[in-house]
mmCIF file of C-alpha atoms in Angstrom:
data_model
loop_
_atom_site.group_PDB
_atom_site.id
_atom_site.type_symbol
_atom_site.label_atom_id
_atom_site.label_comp_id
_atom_site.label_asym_id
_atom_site.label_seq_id
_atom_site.Cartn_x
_atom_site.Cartn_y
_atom_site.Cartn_z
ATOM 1 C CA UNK A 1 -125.404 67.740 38.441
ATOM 2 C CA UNK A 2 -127.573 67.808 41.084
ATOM 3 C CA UNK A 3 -125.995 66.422 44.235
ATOM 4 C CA UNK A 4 -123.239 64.747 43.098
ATOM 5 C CA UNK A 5 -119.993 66.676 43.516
ATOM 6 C CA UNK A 6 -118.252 66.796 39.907
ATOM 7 C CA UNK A 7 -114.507 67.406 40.163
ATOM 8 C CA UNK A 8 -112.730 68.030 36.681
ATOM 9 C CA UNK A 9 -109.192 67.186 35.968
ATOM 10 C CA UNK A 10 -106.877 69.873 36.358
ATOM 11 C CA UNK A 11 -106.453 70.837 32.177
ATOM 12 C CA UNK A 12 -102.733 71.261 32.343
ATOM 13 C CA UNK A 13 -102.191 67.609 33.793
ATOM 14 C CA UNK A 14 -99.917 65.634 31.962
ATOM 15 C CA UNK A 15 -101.100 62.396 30.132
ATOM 16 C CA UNK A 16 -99.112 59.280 31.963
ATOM 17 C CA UNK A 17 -97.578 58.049 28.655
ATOM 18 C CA UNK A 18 -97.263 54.535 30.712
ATOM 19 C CA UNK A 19 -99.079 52.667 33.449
ATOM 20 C CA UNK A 20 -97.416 49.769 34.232
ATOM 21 C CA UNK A 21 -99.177 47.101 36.633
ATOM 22 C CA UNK A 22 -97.419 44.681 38.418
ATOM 23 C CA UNK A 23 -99.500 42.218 39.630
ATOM 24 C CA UNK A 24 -96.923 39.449 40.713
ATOM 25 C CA UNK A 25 -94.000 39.396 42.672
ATOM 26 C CA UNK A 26 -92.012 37.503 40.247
ATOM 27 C CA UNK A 27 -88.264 38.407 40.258
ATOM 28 C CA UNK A 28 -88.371 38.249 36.423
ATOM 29 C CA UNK A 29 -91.686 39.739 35.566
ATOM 30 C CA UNK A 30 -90.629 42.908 38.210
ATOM 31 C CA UNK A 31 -86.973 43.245 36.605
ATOM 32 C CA UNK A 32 -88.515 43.653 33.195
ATOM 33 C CA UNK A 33 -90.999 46.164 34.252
ATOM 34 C CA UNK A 34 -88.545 48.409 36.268
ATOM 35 C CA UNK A 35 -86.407 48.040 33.420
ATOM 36 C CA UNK A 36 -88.592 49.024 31.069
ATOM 37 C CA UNK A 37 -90.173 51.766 32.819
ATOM 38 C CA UNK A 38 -86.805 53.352 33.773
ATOM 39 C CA UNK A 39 -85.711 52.973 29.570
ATOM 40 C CA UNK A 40 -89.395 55.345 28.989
ATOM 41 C CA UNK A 41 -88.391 57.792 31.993
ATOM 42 C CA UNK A 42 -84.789 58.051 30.026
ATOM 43 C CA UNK A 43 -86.562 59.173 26.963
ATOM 44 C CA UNK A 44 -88.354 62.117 28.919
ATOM 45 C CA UNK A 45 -91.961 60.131 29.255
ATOM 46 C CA UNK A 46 -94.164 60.603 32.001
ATOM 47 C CA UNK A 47 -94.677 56.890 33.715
ATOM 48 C CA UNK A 48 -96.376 55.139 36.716
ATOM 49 C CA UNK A 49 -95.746 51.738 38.503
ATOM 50 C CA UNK A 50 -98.684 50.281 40.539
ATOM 51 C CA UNK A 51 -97.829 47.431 42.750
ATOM 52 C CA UNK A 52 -101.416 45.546 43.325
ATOM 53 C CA UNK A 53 -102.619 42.083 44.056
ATOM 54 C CA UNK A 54 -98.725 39.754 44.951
ATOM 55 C CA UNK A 55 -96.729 42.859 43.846
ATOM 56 C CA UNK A 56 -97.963 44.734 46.734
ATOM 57 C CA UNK A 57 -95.140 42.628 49.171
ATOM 58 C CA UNK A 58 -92.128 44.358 47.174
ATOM 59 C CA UNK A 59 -93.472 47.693 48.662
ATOM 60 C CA UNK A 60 -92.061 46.460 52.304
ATOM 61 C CA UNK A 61 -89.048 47.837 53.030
ATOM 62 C CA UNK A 62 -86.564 45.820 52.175
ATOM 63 C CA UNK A 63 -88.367 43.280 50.412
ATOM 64 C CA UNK A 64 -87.500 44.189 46.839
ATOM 65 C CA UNK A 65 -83.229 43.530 47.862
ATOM 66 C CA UNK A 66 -84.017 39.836 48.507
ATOM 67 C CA UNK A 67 -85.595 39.650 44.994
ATOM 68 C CA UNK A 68 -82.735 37.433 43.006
ATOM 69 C CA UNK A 69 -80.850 39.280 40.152
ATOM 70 C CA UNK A 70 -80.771 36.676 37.055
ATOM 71 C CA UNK A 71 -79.084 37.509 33.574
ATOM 72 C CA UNK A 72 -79.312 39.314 31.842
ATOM 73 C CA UNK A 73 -80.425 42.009 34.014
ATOM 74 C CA UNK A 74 -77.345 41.265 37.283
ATOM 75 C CA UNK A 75 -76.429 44.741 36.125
ATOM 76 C CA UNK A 76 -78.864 46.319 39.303
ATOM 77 C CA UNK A 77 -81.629 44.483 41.457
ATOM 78 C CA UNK A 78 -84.921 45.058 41.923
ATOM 79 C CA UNK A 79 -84.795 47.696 44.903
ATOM 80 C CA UNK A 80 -81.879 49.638 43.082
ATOM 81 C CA UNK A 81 -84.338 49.642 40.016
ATOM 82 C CA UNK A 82 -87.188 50.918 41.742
ATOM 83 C CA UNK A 83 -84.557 53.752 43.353
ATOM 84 C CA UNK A 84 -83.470 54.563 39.832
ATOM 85 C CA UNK A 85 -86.749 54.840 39.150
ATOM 86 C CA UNK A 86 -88.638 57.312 41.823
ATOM 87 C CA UNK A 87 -84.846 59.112 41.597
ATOM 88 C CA UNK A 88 -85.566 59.947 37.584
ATOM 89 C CA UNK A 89 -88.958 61.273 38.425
ATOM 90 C CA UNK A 90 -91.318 58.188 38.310
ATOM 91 C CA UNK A 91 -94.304 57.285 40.987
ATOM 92 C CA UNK A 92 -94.245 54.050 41.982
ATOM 93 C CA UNK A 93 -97.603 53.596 43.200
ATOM 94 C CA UNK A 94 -99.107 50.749 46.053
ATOM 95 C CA UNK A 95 -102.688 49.316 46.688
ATOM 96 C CA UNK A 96 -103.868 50.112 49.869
ATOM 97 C CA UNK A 97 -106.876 47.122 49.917
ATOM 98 C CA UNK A 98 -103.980 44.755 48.776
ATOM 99 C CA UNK A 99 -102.094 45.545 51.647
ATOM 100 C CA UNK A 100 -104.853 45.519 53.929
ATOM 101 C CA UNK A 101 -106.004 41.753 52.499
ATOM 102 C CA UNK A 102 -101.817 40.923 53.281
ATOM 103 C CA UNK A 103 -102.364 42.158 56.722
ATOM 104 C CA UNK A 104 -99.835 44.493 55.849
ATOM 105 C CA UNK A 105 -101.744 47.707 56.162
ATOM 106 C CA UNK A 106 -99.305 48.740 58.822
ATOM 107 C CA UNK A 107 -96.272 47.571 57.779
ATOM 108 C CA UNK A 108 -93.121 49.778 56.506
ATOM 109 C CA UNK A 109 -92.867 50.635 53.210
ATOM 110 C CA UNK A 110 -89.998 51.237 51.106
ATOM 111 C CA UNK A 111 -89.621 55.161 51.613
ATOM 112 C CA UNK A 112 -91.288 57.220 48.574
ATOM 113 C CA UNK A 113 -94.196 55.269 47.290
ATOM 114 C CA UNK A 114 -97.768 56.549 46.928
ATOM 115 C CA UNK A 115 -100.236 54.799 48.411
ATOM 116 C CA UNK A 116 -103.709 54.216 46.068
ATOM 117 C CA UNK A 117 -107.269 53.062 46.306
ATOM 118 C CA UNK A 118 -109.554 51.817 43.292
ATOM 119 C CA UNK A 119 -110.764 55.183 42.704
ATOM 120 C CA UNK A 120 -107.145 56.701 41.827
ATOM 121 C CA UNK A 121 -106.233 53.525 39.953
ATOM 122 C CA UNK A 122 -109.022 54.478 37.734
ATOM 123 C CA UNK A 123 -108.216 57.575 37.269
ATOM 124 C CA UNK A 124 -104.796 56.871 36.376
ATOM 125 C CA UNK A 125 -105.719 54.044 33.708
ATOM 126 C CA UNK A 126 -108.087 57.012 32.475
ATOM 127 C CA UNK A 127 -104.998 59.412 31.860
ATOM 128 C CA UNK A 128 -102.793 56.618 30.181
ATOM 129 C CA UNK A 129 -102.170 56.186 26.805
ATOM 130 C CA UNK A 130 -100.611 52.618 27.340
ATOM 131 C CA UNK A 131 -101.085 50.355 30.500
ATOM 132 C CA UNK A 132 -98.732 47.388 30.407
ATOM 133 C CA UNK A 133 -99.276 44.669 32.734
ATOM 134 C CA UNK A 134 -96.660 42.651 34.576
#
């Protein structure tokens, strides 16, 4: 290996059985994917959200209650969706540069998300065996 530093994945991780993207902050294309997401987390799979590029603005606190609820999803909105979800066990992750770009490196977040860089995106992708984008 030489110099570079080789760090293996811990062998009893998990597989993500779902990585979804968002990459839009779309009120219909985020409903579907917390939706979604929270129907896989109900059937005991192991699933990820990462918020990049537009999506990264529903990661400010209270951003993702102004998000209209349209049928047929007026059932829950957006935030109570993402709750439901972090609540059941899934990560909801957000992209640091795509904050930073924003200007919104600093800004409050919506309490339990992850905060990611390229490098962990990758490996996430890596340990998926489905990446749905949004």
């Amino acid at each position: 290996w030489g110099n570079a530093l080789h760090i293996p994945m811990a062998a009893a991780q998990e597989p993500l059985t779902t990585l979804y993207i968002a990459q839009s902050d779309d009120a219909e294309k985020i409903t579907v994917l917390f939706n979604l997401s929270n129907l896989e987390l109900g059937q005991g799979k192991k699933v990820e959200v990462a918020l990049m590029m537009s999506a990264v603005t529903l990661a400010l606190e209270g951003a993702a209650a102004k998000i209209p609820r349209h049928a047929p999803f007026t059932d829950f909105g957006v935030d109570e969706r993402m709750q439901q979800f972090m609540e059941k066990g899934g990560i909801i992750n957000v992209c640091t540069p795509c904050l930073i770009y924003r200007d919104l490196g600093d800004a409050p977040l919506m309490p339990g998300l992850a905060k990611i860089k390229g490098p962990d995106l990758i490996t996430k992708k890596d340990a998926s065996k489905h990446i749905m984008f949004f």
